[in-house]
Short mmCIF file of C-alpha atoms in Angstrom, two decimals:
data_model
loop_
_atom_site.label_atom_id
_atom_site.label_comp_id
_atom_site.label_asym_id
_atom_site.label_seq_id
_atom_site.Cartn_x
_atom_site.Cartn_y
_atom_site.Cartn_z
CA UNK A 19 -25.26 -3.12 -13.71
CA UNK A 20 -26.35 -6.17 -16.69
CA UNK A 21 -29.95 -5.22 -15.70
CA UNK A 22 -29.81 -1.61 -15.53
CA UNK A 23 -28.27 -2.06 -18.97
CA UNK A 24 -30.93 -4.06 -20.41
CA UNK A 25 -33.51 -1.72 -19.17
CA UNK A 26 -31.85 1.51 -20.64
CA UNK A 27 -31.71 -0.39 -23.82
CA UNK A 28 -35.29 -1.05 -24.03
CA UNK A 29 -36.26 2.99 -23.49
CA UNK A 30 -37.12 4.41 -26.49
CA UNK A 31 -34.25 7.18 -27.09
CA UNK A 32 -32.06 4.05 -28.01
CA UNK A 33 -34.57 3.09 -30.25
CA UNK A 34 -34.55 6.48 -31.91
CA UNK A 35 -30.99 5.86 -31.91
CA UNK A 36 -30.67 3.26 -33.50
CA UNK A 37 -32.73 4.38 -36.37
CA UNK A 38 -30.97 7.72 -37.22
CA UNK A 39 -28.10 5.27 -37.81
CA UNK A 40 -25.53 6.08 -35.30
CA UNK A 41 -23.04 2.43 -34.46
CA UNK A 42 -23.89 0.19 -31.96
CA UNK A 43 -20.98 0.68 -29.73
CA UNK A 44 -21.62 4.38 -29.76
CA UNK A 45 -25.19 4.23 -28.53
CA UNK A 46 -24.05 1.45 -25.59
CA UNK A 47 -21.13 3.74 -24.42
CA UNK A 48 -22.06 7.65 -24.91
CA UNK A 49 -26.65 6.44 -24.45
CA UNK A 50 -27.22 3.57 -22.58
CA UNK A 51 -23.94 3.29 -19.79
CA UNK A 52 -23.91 6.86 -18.41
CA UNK A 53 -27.85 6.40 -17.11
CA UNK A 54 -26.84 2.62 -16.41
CA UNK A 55 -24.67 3.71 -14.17
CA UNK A 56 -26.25 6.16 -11.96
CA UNK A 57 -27.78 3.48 -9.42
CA UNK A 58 -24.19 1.81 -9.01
CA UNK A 59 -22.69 5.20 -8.45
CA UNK A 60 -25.06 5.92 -5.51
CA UNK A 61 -24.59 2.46 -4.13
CA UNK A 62 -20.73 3.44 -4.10
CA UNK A 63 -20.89 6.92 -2.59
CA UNK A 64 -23.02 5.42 0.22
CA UNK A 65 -20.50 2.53 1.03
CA UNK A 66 -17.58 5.23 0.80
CA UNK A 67 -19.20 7.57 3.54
CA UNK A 68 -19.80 4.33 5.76
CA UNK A 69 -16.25 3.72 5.03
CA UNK A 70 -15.24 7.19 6.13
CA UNK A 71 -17.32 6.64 9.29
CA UNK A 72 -15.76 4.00 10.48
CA UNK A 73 -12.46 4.98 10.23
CA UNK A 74 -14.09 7.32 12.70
CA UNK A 75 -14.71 4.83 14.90
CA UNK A 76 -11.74 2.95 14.63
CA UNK A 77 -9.52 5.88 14.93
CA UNK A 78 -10.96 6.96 18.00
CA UNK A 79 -11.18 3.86 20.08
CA UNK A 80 -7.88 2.56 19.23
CA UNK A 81 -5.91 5.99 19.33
CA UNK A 82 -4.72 6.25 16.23
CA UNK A 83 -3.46 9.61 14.49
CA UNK A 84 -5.44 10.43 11.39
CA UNK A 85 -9.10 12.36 9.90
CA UNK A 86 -11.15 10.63 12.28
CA UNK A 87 -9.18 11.26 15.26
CA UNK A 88 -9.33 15.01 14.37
CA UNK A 89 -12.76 15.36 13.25
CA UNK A 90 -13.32 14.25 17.22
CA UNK A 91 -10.66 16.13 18.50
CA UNK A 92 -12.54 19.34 16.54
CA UNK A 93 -16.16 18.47 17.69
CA UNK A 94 -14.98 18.56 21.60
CA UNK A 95 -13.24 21.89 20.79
CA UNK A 96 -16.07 23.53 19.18
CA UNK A 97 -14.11 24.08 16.30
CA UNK A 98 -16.90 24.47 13.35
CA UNK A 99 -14.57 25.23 10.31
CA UNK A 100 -13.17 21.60 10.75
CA UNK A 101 -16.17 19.92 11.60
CA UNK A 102 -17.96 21.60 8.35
CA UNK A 103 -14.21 21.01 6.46
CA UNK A 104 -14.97 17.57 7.39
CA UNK A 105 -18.65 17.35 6.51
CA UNK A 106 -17.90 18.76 3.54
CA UNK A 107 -15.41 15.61 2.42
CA UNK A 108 -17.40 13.13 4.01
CA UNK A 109 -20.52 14.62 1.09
CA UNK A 110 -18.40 14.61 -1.53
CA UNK A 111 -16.84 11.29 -0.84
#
C-alpha cells in the first residue's frame, strides 16, 4: 500500500490539487487512497475466492455440513440455480 501511495502522490491531479488549495489530509484521503487502494483490493478478492474454494475442498473430503458440501451436492444433481447461486457469491466474494 506505502508504495502505491507514493506513486499516486507523484501523478499530477495531486499536484493540481494541491495548488487550487484544498488541505493536505483531504487530498491523501478523498485523491490519493481510493486509487491506492485498488491493487490491495484485488489482491483481497482473489485470496477470498481461494478461501471459498477450499472450504470446498475441505467440506467435501471431511463430510462436513455447510456451502461447499452443497455446492457439490448441487453439481451431481444437475441443479443449475444453485450452482449459478453459488457462482454468483463466489464473484462477488
Amino acid at each position: 500500500i506505502r508504495s502505491a501511495m507514493l506513486e499516486q502522490l507523484s501523478e499530477d491531479y495531486i499536484r493540481t490539487a494541491r495548488a487550487s488549495g484544498l488541505p493536505g489530509w483531504y487530498i491523501v484521503l478523498c485523491y490519493a487512497l481510493p486509487n491506492a487502494l485498488i491493487p490491495s483490493i484485488t489482491v483481497l478478492g482473489l485470496a477470498l475466492g481461494d478461501l471459498l474454494y477450499g472450504a470446498v475442498l475441505t467440506e467435501t473430503v471431511f463430510a462436513w455440513p455447510g456451502m461447499g458440501a452443497w455446492v457439490v451436492t448441487s453439481i451431481q444433481a444437475l441443479d443449475f440455480p444453485a450452482v449459478m447461486g453459488f457462482a454468483v457469491v463466489v464473484s462477488f466474494a
